[in-house]
mmCIF file of C-alpha atoms and ligand atoms in Angstrom:
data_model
loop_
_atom_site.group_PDB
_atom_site.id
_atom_site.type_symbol
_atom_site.label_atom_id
_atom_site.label_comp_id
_atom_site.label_asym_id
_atom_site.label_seq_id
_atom_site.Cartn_x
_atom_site.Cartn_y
_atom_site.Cartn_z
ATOM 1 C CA UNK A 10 -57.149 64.931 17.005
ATOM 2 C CA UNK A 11 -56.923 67.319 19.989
ATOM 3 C CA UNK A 12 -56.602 66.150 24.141
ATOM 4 C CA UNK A 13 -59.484 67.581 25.977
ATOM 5 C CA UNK A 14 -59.292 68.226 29.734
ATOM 6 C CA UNK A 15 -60.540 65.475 32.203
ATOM 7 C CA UNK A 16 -63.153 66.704 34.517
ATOM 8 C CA UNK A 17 -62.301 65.698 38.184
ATOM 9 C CA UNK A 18 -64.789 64.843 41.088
ATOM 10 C CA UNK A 19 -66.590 66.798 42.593
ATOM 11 C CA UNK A 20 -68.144 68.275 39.811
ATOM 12 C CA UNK A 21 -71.582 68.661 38.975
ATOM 13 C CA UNK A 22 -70.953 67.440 35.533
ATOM 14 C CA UNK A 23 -70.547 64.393 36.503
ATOM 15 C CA UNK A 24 -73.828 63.863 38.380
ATOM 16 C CA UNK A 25 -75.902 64.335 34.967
ATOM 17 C CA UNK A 26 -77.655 61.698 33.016
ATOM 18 C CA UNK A 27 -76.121 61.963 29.052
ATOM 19 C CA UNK A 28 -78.496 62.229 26.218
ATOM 20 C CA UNK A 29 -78.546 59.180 23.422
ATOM 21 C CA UNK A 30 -77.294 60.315 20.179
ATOM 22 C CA UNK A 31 -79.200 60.840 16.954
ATOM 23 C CA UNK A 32 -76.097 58.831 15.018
ATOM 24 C CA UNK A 33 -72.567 58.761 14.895
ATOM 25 C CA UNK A 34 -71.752 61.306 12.400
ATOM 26 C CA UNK A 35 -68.514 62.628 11.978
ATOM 27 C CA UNK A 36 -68.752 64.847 14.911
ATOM 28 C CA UNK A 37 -69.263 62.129 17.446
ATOM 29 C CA UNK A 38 -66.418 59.959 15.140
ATOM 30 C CA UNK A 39 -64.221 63.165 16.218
ATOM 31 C CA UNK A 40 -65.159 62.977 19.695
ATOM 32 C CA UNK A 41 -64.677 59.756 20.271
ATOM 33 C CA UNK A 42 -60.933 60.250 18.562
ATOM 34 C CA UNK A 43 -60.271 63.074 20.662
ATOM 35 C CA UNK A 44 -61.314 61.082 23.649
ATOM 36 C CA UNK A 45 -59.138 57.836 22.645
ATOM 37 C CA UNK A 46 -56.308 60.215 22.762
ATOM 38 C CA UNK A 47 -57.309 61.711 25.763
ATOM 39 C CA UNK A 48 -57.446 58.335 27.437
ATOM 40 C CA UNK A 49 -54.257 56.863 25.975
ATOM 41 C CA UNK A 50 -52.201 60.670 27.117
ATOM 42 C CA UNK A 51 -53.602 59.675 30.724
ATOM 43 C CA UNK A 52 -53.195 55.759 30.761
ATOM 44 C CA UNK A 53 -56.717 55.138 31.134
ATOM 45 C CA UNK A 54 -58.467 52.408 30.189
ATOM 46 C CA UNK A 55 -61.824 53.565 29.287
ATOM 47 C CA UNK A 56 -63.078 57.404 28.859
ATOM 48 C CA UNK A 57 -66.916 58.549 28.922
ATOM 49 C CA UNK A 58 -68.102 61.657 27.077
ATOM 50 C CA UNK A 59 -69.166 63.150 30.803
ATOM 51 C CA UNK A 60 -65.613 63.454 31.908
ATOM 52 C CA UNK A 61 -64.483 65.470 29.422
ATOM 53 C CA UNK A 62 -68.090 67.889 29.824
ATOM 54 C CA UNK A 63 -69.890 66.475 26.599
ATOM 55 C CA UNK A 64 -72.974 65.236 27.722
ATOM 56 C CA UNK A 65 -73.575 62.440 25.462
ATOM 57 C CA UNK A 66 -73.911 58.723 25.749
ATOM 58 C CA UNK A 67 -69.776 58.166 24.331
ATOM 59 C CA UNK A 68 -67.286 55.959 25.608
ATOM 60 C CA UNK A 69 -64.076 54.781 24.566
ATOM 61 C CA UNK A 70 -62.224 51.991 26.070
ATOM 62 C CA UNK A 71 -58.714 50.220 25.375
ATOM 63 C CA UNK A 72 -57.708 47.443 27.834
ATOM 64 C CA UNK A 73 -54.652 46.201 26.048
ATOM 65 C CA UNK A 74 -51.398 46.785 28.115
ATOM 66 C CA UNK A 75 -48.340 48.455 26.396
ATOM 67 C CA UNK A 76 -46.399 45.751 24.999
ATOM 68 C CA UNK A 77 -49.724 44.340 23.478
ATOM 69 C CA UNK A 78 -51.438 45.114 20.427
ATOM 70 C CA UNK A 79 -54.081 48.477 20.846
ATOM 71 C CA UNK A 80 -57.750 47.494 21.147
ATOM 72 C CA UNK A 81 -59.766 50.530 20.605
ATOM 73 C CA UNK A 82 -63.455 50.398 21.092
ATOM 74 C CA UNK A 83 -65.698 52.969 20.246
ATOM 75 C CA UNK A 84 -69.249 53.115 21.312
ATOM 76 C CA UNK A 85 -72.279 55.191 21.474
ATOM 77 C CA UNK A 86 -75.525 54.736 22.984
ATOM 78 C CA UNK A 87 -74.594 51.185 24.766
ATOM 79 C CA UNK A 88 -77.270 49.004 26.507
ATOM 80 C CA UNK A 89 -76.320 46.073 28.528
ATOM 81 C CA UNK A 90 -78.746 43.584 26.960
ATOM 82 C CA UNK A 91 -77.588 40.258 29.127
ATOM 83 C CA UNK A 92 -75.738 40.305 32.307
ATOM 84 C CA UNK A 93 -73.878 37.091 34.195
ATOM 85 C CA UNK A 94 -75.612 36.331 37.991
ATOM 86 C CA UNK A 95 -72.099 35.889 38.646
ATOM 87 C CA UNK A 96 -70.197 38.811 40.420
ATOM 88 C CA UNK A 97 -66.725 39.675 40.772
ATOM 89 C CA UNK A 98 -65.235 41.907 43.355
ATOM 90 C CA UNK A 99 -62.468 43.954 41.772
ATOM 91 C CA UNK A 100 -60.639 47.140 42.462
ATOM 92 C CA UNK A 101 -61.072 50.187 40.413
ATOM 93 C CA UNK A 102 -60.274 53.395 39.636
ATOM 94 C CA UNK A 103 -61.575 56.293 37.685
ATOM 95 C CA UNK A 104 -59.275 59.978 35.828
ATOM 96 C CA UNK A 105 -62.088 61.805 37.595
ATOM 97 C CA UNK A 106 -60.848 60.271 40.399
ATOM 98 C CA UNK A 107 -57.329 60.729 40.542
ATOM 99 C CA UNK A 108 -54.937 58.162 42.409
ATOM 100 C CA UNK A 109 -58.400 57.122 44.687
ATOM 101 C CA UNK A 110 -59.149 53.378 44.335
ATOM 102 C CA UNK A 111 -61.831 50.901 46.061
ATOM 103 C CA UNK A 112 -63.352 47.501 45.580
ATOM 104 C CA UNK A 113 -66.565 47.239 43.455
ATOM 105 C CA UNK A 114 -68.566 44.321 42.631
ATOM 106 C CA UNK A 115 -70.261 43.784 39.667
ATOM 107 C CA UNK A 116 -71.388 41.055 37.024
ATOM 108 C CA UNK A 117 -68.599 39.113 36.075
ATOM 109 C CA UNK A 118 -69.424 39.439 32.282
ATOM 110 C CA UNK A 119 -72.447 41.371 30.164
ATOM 111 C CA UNK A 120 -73.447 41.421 26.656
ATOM 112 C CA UNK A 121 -73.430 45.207 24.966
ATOM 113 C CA UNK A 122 -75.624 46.263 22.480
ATOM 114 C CA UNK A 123 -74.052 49.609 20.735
ATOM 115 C CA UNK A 124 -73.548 51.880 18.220
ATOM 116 C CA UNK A 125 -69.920 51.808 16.271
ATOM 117 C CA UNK A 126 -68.040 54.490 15.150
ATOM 118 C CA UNK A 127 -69.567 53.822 11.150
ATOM 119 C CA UNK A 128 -73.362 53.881 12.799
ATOM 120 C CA UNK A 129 -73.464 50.180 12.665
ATOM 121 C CA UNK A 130 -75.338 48.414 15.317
ATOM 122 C CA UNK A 131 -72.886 46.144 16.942
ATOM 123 C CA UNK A 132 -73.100 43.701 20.234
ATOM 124 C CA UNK A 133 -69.870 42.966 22.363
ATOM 125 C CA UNK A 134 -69.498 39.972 24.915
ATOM 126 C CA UNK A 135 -67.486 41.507 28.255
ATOM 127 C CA UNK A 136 -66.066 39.338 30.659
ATOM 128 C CA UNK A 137 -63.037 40.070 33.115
ATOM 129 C CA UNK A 138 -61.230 43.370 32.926
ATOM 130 C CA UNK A 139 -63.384 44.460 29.797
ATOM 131 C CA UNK A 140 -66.756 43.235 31.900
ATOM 132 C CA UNK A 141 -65.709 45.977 34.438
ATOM 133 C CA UNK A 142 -64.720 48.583 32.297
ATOM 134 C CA UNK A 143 -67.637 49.001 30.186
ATOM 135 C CA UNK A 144 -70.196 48.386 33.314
ATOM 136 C CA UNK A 145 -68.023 51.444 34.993
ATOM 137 C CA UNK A 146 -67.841 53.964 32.056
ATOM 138 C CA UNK A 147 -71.428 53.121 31.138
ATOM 139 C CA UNK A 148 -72.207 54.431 34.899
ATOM 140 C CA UNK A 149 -70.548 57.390 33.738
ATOM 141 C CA UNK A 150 -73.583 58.018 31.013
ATOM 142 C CA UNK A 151 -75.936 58.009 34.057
ATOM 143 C CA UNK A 152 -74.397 60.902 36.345
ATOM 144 C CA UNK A 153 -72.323 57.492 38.727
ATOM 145 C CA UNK A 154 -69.326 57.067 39.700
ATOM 146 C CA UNK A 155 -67.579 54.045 41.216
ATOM 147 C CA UNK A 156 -67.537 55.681 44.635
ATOM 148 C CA UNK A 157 -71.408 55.635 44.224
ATOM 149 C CA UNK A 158 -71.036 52.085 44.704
ATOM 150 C CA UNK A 159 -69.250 51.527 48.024
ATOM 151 C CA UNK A 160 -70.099 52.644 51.498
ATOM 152 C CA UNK A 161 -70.464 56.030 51.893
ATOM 153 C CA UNK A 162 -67.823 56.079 54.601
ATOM 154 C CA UNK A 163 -64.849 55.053 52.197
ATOM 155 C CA UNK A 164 -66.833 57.670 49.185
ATOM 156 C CA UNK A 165 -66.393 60.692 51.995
ATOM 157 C CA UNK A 166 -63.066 60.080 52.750
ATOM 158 C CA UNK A 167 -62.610 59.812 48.996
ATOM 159 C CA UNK A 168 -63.897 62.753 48.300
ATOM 160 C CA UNK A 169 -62.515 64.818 50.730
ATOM 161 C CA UNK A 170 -59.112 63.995 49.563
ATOM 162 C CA UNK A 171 -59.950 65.093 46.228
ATOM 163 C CA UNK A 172 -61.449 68.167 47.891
ATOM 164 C CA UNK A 173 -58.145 69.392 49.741
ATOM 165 C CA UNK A 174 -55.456 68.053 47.115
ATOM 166 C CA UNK A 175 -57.641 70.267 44.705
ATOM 167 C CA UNK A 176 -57.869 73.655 47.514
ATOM 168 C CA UNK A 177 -53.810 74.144 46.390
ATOM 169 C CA UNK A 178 -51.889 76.926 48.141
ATOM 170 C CA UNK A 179 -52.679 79.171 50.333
ATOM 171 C CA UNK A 180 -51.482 82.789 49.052
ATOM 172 C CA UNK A 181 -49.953 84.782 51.553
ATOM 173 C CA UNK A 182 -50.685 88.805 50.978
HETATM 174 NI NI1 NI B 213 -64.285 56.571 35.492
#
């Protein structure tokens, strides 16, 4: 398995719509390994193929907190196939988005339709934490980020912040 680097905001890789994959073959089973790892090394709780500049429709996601059990969940090509009329306002973050967070509402839970890491067609029930995280990285496939949800006062100060702490240091010659 091998860390890849996390693309941070702005970047125009992150503004692209990901292509569906044929099947999960063992190159997108390696991807999705290498982005597990990835996500654990950074504390995440989810990862999409987009962040770390492979344009595909890949996400990982692991919501279990350290003294619990891992839950890894690998997925490819997800569709949201039912969602709750029931919202929830909660806060959220993003690694492309480093240290930045803001409310976001969303359906409280949604039913996933996806492809597993053995090609099988598999459909996941979301609700709470897990609801949020797989609406947020499946955003991801389609060029958004959370900060594409929120008023575009609080997504400018956002990204200006991200802007400057990314400028670094002057050099004096
Ligand atoms: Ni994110």
């Amino acid at each position: 398995m091998a860390r890849l680097p996390i693309i941070v905001a702005p970047d125009p890789r992150l503004k692209v719509k990901a292509k569906p994959v044929d099947k999960v073959d063992a190159e997108i089973r390696q991807l999705m390994d290498d982005m597990m790892e990835t996500m654990h090394a950074a504390n995440g709780i989810g990862l999409a193929a987009p962040q770390v500049g492979v344009l595909k429709r890949v996400l990982v996601m692991d919501i279990a907190h350290e003294d619990e059990e891992p839950n890894p969940i690998r997925m490819a090509n997800p569709e949201i196939v039912w969602a709750s009329d029931e919202e929830e306002l909660r806060e959220e973050g993003c690694l492309s988005l480093p240290d930045q967070f803001a409310e976001v509402v969303r359906p409280k839970s949604v039913r996933v339709r996806y492809l597993d890491h053995e090609n099988e067609v598999r459909e996941m029930e979301c609700i709470g934490l897990q609801a949020v995280c797989v609406q947020h990285e499946m955003d991801h496939l389609e060029g958004t980020l959370f900060v594409d949800r929120i008023s575009a006062l609080k997504r400018n100060m956002i990204l200006r912040k991200l802007t400057k702490s990314r400028r670094g240091k002057p050099v004096t010659v």
